[in-house]
XYZ file of C-alpha atoms in Angstrom:
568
model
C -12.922 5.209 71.247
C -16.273 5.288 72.622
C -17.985 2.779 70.179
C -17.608 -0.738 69.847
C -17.184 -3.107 66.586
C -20.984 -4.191 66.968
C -21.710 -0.303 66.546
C -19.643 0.559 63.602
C -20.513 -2.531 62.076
C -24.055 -0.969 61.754
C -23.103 2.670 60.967
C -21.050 1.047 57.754
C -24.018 -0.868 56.838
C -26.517 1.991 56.737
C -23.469 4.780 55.108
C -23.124 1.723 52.757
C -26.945 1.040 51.737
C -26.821 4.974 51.378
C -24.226 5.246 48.967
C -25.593 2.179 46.910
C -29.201 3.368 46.712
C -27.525 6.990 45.363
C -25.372 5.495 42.694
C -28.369 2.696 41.819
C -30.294 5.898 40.775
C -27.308 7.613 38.898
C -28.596 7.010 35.625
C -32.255 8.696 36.156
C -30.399 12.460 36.918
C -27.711 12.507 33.880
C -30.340 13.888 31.444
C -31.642 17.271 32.290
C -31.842 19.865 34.818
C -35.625 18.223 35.946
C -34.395 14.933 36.039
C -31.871 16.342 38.110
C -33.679 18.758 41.018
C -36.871 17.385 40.456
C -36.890 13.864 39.586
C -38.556 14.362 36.247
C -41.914 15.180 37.741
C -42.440 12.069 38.650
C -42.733 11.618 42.620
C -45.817 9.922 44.536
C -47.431 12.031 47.567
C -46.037 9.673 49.751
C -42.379 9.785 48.345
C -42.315 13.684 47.995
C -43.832 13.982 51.768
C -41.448 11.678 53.460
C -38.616 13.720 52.329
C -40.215 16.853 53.025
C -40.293 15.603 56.231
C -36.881 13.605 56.425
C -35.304 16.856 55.410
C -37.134 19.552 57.713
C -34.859 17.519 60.465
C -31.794 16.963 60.888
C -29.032 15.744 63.261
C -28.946 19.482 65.066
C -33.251 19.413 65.811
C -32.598 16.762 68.626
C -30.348 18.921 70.024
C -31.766 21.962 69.435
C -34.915 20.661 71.384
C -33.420 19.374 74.160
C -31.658 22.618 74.622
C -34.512 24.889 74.673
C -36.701 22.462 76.356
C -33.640 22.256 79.361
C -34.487 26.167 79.153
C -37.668 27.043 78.836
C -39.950 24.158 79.101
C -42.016 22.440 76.581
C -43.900 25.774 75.670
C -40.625 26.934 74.065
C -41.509 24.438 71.073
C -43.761 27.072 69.550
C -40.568 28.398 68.318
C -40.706 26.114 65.627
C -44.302 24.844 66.466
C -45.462 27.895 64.981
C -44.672 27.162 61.391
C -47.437 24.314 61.310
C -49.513 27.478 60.528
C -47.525 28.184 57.750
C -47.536 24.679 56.612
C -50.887 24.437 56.218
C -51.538 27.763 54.655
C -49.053 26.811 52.156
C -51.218 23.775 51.529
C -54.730 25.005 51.088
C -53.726 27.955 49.641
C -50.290 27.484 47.328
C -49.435 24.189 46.986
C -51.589 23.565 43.890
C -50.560 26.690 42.230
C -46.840 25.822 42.806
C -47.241 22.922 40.990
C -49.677 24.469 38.030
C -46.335 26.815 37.252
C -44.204 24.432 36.541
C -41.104 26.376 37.920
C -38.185 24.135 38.544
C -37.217 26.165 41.456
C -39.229 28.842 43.610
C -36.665 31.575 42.798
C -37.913 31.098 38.888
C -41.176 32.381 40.068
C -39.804 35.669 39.280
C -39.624 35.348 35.560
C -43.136 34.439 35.613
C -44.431 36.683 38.065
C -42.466 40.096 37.038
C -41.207 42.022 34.404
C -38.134 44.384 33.364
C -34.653 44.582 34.074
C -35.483 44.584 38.148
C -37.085 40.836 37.323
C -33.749 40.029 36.239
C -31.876 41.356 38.782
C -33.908 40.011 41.085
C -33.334 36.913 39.815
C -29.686 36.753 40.421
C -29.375 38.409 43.509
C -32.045 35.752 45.166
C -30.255 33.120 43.614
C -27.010 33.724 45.267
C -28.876 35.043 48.159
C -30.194 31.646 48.768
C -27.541 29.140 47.529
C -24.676 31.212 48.774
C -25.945 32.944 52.155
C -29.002 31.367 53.617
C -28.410 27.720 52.821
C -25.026 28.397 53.832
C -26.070 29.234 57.475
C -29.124 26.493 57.363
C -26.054 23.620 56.188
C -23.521 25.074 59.041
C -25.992 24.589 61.794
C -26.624 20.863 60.590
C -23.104 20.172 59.907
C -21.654 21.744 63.650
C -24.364 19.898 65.409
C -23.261 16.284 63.671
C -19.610 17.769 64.143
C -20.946 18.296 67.990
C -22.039 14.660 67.828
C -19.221 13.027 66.512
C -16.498 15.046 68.896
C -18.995 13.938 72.003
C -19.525 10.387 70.470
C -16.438 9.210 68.462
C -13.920 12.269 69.623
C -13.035 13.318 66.625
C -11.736 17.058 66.404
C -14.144 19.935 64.613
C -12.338 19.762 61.174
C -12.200 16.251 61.286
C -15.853 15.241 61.573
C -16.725 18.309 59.770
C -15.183 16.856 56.640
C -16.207 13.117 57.199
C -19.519 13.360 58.005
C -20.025 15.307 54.396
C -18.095 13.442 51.970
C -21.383 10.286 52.321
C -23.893 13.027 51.269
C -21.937 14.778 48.415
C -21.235 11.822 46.936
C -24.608 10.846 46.433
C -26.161 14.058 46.169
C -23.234 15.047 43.149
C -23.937 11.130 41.447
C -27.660 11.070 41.994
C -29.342 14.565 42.041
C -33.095 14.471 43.807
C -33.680 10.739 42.865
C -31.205 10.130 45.294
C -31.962 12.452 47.878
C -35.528 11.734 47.960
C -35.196 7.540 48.481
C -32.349 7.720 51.087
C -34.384 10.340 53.080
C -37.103 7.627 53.174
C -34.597 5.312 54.700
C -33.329 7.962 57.124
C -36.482 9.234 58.322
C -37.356 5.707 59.608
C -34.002 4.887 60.848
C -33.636 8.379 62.513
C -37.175 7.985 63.821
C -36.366 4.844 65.275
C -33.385 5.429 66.982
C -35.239 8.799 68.782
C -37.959 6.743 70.020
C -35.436 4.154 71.402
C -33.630 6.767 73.169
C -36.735 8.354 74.450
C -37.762 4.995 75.967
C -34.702 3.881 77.553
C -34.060 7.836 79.005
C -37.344 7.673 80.585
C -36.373 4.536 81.958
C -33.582 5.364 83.625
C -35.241 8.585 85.162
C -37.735 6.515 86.990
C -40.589 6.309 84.591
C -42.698 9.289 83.397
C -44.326 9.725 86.743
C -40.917 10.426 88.784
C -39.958 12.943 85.581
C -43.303 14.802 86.129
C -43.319 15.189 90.379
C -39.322 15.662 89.897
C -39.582 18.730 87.371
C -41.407 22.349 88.328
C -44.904 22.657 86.611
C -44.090 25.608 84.301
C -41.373 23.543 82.484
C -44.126 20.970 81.703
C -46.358 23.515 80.470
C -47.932 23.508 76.727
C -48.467 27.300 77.091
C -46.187 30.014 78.377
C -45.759 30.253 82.098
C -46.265 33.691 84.155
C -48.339 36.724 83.631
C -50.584 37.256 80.787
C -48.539 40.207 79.818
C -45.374 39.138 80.954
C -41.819 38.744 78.532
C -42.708 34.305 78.094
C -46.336 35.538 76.894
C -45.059 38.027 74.674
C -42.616 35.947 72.933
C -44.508 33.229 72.692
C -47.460 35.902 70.553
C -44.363 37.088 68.773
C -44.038 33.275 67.566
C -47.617 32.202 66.606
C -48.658 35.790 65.628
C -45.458 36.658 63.309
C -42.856 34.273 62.716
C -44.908 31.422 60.773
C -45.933 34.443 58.119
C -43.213 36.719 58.085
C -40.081 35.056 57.222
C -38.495 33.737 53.852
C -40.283 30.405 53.508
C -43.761 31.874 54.185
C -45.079 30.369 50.693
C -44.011 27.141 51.471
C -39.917 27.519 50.816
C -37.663 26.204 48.737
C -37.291 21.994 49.723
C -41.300 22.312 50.175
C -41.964 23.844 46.693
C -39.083 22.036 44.925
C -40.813 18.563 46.403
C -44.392 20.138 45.020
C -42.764 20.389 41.921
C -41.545 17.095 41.590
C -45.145 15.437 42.607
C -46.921 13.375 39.312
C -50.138 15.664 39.635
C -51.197 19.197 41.808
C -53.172 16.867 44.063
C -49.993 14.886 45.099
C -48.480 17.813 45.825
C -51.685 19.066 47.931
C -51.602 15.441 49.399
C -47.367 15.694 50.332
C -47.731 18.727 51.959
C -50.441 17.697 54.073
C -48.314 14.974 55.293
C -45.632 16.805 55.959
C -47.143 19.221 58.145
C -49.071 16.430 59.661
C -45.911 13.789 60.295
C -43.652 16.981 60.899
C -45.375 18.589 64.304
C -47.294 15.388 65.380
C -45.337 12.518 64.815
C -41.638 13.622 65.539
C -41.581 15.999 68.051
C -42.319 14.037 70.845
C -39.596 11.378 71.077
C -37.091 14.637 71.610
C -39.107 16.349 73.648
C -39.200 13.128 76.176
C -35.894 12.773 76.112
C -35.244 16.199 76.961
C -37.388 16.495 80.032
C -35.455 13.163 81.091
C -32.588 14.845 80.300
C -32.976 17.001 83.158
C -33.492 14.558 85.656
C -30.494 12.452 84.756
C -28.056 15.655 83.808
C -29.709 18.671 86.296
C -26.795 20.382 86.472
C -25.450 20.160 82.742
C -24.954 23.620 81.180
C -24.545 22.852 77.413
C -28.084 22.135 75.850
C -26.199 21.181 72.628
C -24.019 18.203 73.883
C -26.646 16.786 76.544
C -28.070 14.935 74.124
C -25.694 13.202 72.740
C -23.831 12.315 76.164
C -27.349 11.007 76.671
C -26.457 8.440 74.209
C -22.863 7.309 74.917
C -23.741 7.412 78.774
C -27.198 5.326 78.323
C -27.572 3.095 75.344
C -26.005 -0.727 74.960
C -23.437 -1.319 72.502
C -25.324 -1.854 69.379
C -27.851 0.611 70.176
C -25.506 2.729 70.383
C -24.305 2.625 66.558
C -28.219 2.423 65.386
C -28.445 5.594 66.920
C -25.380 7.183 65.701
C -26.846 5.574 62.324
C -30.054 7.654 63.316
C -28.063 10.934 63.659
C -26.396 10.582 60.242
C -29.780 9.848 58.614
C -31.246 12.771 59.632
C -27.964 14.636 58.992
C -27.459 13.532 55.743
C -31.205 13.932 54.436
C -31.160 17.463 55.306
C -27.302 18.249 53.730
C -28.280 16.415 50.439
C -31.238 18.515 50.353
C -29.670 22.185 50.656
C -26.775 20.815 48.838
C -29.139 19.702 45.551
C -31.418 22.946 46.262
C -28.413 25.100 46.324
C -26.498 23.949 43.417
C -30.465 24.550 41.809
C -30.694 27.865 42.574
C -27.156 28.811 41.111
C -27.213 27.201 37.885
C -30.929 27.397 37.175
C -31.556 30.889 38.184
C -28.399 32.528 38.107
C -25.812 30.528 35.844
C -27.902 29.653 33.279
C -29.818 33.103 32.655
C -26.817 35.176 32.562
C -23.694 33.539 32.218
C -24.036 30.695 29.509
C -27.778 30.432 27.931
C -28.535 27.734 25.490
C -26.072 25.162 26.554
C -26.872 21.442 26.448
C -28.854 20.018 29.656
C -25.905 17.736 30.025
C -23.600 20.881 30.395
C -26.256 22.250 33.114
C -26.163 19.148 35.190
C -22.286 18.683 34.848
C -22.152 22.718 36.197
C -24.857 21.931 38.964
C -22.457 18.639 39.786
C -19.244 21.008 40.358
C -21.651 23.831 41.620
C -22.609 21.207 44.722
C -18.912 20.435 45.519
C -18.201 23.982 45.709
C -20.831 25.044 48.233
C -19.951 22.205 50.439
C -16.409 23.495 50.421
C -18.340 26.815 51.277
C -20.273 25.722 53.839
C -17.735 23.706 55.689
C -15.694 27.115 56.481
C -18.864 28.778 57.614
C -19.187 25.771 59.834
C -15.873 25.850 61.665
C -16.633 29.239 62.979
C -20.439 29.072 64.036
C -20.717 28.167 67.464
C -24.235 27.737 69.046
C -26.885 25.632 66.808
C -30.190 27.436 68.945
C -28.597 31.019 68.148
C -27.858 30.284 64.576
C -31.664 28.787 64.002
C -32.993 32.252 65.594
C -30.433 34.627 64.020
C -31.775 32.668 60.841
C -35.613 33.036 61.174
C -34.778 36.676 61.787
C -32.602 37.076 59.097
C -35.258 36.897 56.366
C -38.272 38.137 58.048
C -39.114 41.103 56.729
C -39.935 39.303 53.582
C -42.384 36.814 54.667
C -45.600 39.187 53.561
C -44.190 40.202 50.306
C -44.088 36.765 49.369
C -47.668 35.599 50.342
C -49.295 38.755 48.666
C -47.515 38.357 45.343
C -49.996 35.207 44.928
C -53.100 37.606 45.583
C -52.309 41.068 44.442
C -51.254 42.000 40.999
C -49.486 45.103 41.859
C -46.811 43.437 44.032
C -43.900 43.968 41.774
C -39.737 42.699 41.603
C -38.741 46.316 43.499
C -41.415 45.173 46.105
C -39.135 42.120 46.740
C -36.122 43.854 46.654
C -36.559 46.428 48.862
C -38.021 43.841 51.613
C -35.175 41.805 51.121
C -32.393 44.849 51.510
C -34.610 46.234 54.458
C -34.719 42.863 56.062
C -31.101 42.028 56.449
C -29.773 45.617 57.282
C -32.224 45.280 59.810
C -31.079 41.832 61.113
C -27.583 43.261 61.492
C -28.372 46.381 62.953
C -30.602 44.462 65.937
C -28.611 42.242 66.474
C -25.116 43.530 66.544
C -26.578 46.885 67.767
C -29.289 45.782 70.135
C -27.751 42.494 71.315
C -29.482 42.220 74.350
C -33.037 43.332 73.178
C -35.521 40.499 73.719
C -36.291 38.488 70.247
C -39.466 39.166 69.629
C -38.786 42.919 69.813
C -36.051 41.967 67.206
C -38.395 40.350 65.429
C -41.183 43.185 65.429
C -38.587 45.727 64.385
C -37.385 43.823 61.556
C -40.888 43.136 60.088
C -42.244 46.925 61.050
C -39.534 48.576 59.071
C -39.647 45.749 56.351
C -43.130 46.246 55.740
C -43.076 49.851 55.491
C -40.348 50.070 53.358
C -41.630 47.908 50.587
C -45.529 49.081 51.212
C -43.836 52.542 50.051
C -41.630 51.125 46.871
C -44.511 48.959 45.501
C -46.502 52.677 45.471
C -43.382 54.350 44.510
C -42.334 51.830 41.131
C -43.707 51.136 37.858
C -46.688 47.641 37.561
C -45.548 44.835 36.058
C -46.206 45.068 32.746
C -49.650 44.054 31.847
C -48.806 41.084 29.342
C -46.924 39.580 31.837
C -49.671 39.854 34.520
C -52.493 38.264 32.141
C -49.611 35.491 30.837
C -49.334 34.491 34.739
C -53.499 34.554 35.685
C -53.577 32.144 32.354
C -50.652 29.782 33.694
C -51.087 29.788 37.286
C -54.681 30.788 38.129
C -54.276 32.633 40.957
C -57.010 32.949 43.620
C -58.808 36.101 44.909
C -60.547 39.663 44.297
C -56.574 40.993 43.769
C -56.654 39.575 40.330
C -59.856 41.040 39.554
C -58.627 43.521 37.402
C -56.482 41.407 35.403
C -58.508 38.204 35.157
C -61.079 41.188 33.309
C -58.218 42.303 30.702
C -57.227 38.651 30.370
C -61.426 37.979 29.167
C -62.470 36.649 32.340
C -63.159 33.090 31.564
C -64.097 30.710 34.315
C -61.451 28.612 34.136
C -59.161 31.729 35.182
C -60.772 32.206 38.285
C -58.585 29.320 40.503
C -59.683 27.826 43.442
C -62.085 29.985 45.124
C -59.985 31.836 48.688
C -63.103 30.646 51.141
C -62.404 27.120 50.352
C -59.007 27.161 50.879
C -59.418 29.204 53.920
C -61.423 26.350 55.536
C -58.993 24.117 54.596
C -56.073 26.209 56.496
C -58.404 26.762 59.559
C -59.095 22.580 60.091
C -55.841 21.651 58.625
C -54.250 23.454 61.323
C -56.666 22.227 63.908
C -55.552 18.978 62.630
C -51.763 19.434 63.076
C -52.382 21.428 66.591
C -54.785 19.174 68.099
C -52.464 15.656 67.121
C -49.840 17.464 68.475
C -50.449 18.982 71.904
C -53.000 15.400 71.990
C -49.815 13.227 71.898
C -47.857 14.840 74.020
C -50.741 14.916 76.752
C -50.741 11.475 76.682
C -47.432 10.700 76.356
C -47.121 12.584 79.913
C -49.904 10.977 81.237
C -52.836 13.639 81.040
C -55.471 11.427 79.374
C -58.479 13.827 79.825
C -56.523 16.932 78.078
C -55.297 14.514 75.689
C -58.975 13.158 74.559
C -59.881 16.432 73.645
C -56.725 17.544 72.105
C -57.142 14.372 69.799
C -60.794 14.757 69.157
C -60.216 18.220 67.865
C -57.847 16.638 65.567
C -60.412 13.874 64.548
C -63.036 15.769 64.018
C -60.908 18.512 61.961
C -59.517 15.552 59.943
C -63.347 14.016 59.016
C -64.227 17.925 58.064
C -61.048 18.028 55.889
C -61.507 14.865 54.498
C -65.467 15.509 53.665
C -64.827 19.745 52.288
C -62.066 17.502 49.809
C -64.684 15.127 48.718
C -67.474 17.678 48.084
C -64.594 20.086 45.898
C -63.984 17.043 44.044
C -67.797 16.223 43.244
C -68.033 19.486 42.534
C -64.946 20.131 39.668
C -66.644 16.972 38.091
């Protein structure tokens, strides 16, 4: 046993404060399916943000980055760098029109959006799609990196910790629906924030300081950009990253926990407001603790060959007792606010869009939660299989951006082009996962980004064709959706005409929001390549790196002030 009484002393208080603050808020999801996934509508900015953030992390993303940091360098952070892009295009362009629908989950989109028997299909295949497939493979990466944890840490076997580490997060998540979910990830994200920074500071420590880490380590493994040739592979993959990942894959609108926490928010500008924190907290607040503890990581363990452990040996070898169990308490917060999440979310997408629509319609809202209740249990059971036979936590987050990202376009242009239609979805989504399989069980050793261009090439081309090839959506159900949602751009020209054209159809005009996207991401970029600059102890780099960010921020803050004036 590698912890002492001190440590799981504080573990049991933190699982325990969990578990209380999730049956406290019991009551508030017994009523209806939105009390239930989205906490009657009824979030602050703040709230909704936190957990965005809380839940974008999780127990495997500290050991995710310290393995591809041991491997590539800092540079190799654009992996997942690259969706601040996204981020912020989902805020200045989508997040107030996510809320203005009203959908309880993004999957129910569809209904709105489309029309005939392919809407319904549609429907249901996306719903298991999602709740049965992808958030099975997101959950098994987060539960085999706690279960990685826990056998490094405690010594527990795979099926073991695989099953104790979930029961804490069911039980809440089954009791409390997102009420819970969203107040225990505030908790976790400041005790699993906490305990990074703690082992960031004591790792550096023990290296020597941040000076001996920098004049121990080669130059290209401290770089922010990719090292080598302009042209060469590192270059090329790192332009496959910020030039098609952020757009092209499943989540590009903004994704499933994003929209479900826009839908929650009181108002669209607290969901404008919790995205924008999300993105901001998400790439410049909490990458860096990892990413210091990774590049100490190779000082102290030079020769270790397992990215995924390293990290956690980092914290039996290195912290006090005491310590010790706040950061095991650490790895179980941002564990469990990311499995409580995709456990909710999934259980939402089967009853709401697949259970209710076309297996019993018209039942009670106390006979949808009580489904959605057993629904949860069962995908954990689900998931927990999947779990025992995944095996590496960096190849299951790549095979996973991948997997969906042929579909990435299809779902940003069905916000600006009316004749995007359900067989334009479809035949993305068929296209995109034959394609996954064929690259990578066929091309195994092909270089990801050439995975990644194939995937989207043959994507794109195959749905381009269908959306020409199929029927419009029919035009009552076009001019039903401009009245509801608003959407912005010349693409809904034609509709916005046969709807009357009325000003208040027009939505937010696209140059606006495009200015938004443009310093919003400045924003995110500069705070986060500024922090780490100083961090490392590049104060020059770093003063311009932050300015950009401060002087984005003021022209955010002011273009948000004048719209304001403006709508009143």
């Amino acid at each position: 046993m590698r912890l002492s009484g001190l440590d799981w002393s504080i573990i049991a208080c933190f699982v325990f404060l969990s578990l209380a603050l999730g049956i406290y808020l019991a009551r508030r999801a017994s009523s209806s399916m939105g009390d239930f996934f989205l906490s009657g509508r009824n979030l602050p900015w703040w709230l909704a943000g936190t957990s965005m953030v809380a839940t974008s992390f999780s127990c495997d993303t500290p050991l995710y980055v310290t393995s591809i940091v041991r491997s590539g360098g800092i540079y190799s952070n654009w992996q997942w760098w690259c969706f601040m892009f996204g981020g912020m295009f989902a805020m200045a362009f989508l997040s107030r029109i996510w809320r203005r629908s009203g959908v309880l989950t993004d999957v129910e989109l569809i209904d709105l959006r489309y029309s005939g028997r392919a809407a319904k299909v549609l429907r249901g295949i996306k719903a298991i799609y999602f709740s049965c497939i992808i958030h099975t493979i997101i959950k098994a990466q987060v539960i085999l990196a706690m279960a990685r944890i826990v056998e490094v840490t405690v010594g527990w076997d795979k099926w073991q910790s695989i099953v104790v580490v979930s029961v804490v997060p069911l039980t809440y998540s089954v009791v409390s629906g997102l009420w819970g979910v969203v107040v225990t990830d505030f908790l976790q994200f400041v005790v699993a924030m906490v305990g990074a920074v703690a082992l960031a500071v004591i790792s550096v420590e023990q290296a020597g300081g941040m000076e001996a880490i920098k004049a121990a380590l080669p130059s290209e493994v401290l770089g922010f950009m990719p090292p080598g040739e302009f042209a060469g592979m590192a270059f090329m993959t790192f332009l496959g990253y910020v030039g098609l990942s952020w757009w092209s894959k499943y989540s590009s609108d903004g994704g499933g926990v994003v929209v479900q926490r826009i839908s929650s928010c009181r108002t669209e500008g607290h969901g404008y407001a919790a995205t924008f924190l999300f993105n901001v907290a998400n790439y410049g607040l909490r990458t860096w603790p990892w990413v210091i503890a990774a590049l100490a990581s190779l000082v102290l363990y030079p020769s270790a060959t397992d990215g995924d452990t390293v990290y956690a040996t980092m914290v039996v070898d290195l912290l006090p007792s005491g310590l010790r169990g706040l950061m095991i308490a650490s790895f179980l917060a941002a564990f469990m606010s990311t499995i409580s999440t995709y456990l909710n979310l999934s259980s939402a997408y089967f009853v709401n869009d697949f259970y209710e629509p076309f297996v019993a319609r018209g039942r009670s809202q106390r006979h949808y939660v009580g489904v959605s209740r057993v629904m949860t249990v069962m995908l954990s059971v689900l998931t927990a299989v999947a779990t025992y036979y995944a095996r590496s936590i960096e190849g299951v987050f790549t095979f996973l951006i991948a997997f969906g990202s042929g579909t990435g376009l299809v779902y940003i242009l069905r916000w600006f082009w009316w004749r995007i239609n359900a067989w334009s979805e479809i035949s993305a989504m068929v296209t995109s996962t034959v394609m996954a399989v064929v690259m990578y069980k066929g091309f195994p050793e092909a270089p990801y980004v050439a995975k990644l261009f194939s995937i989207i090439s043959a994507s794109t081309l195959v749905w381009v064709f269908v959306t020409f090839a199929t029927t419009a959506v029919d035009k009552e159900k076009l001019i039903s959706f401009v009245r509801r949602v608003r959407p912005s751009g010349p693409g809904w020209g034609r509709i916005r005409y046969d709807a009357g054209e009325k000003e208040d159809l027009a939505g937010d005009p696209i140059s606006g929001a495009f200015v938004q996207w443009v310093l919003g991401s400045a924003l995110v970029a500069g705070l986060t390549i500024g922090i780490g600059k100083a961090l490392l102890g590049y104060p020059q780099s770093a003063a311009i790196w932050l300015a950009l960010a401060g002087l984005s921020s003021i022209s955010l803050y002011s273009r948000l002030k004048a719209d304001r004036q403006e709508k009143h």
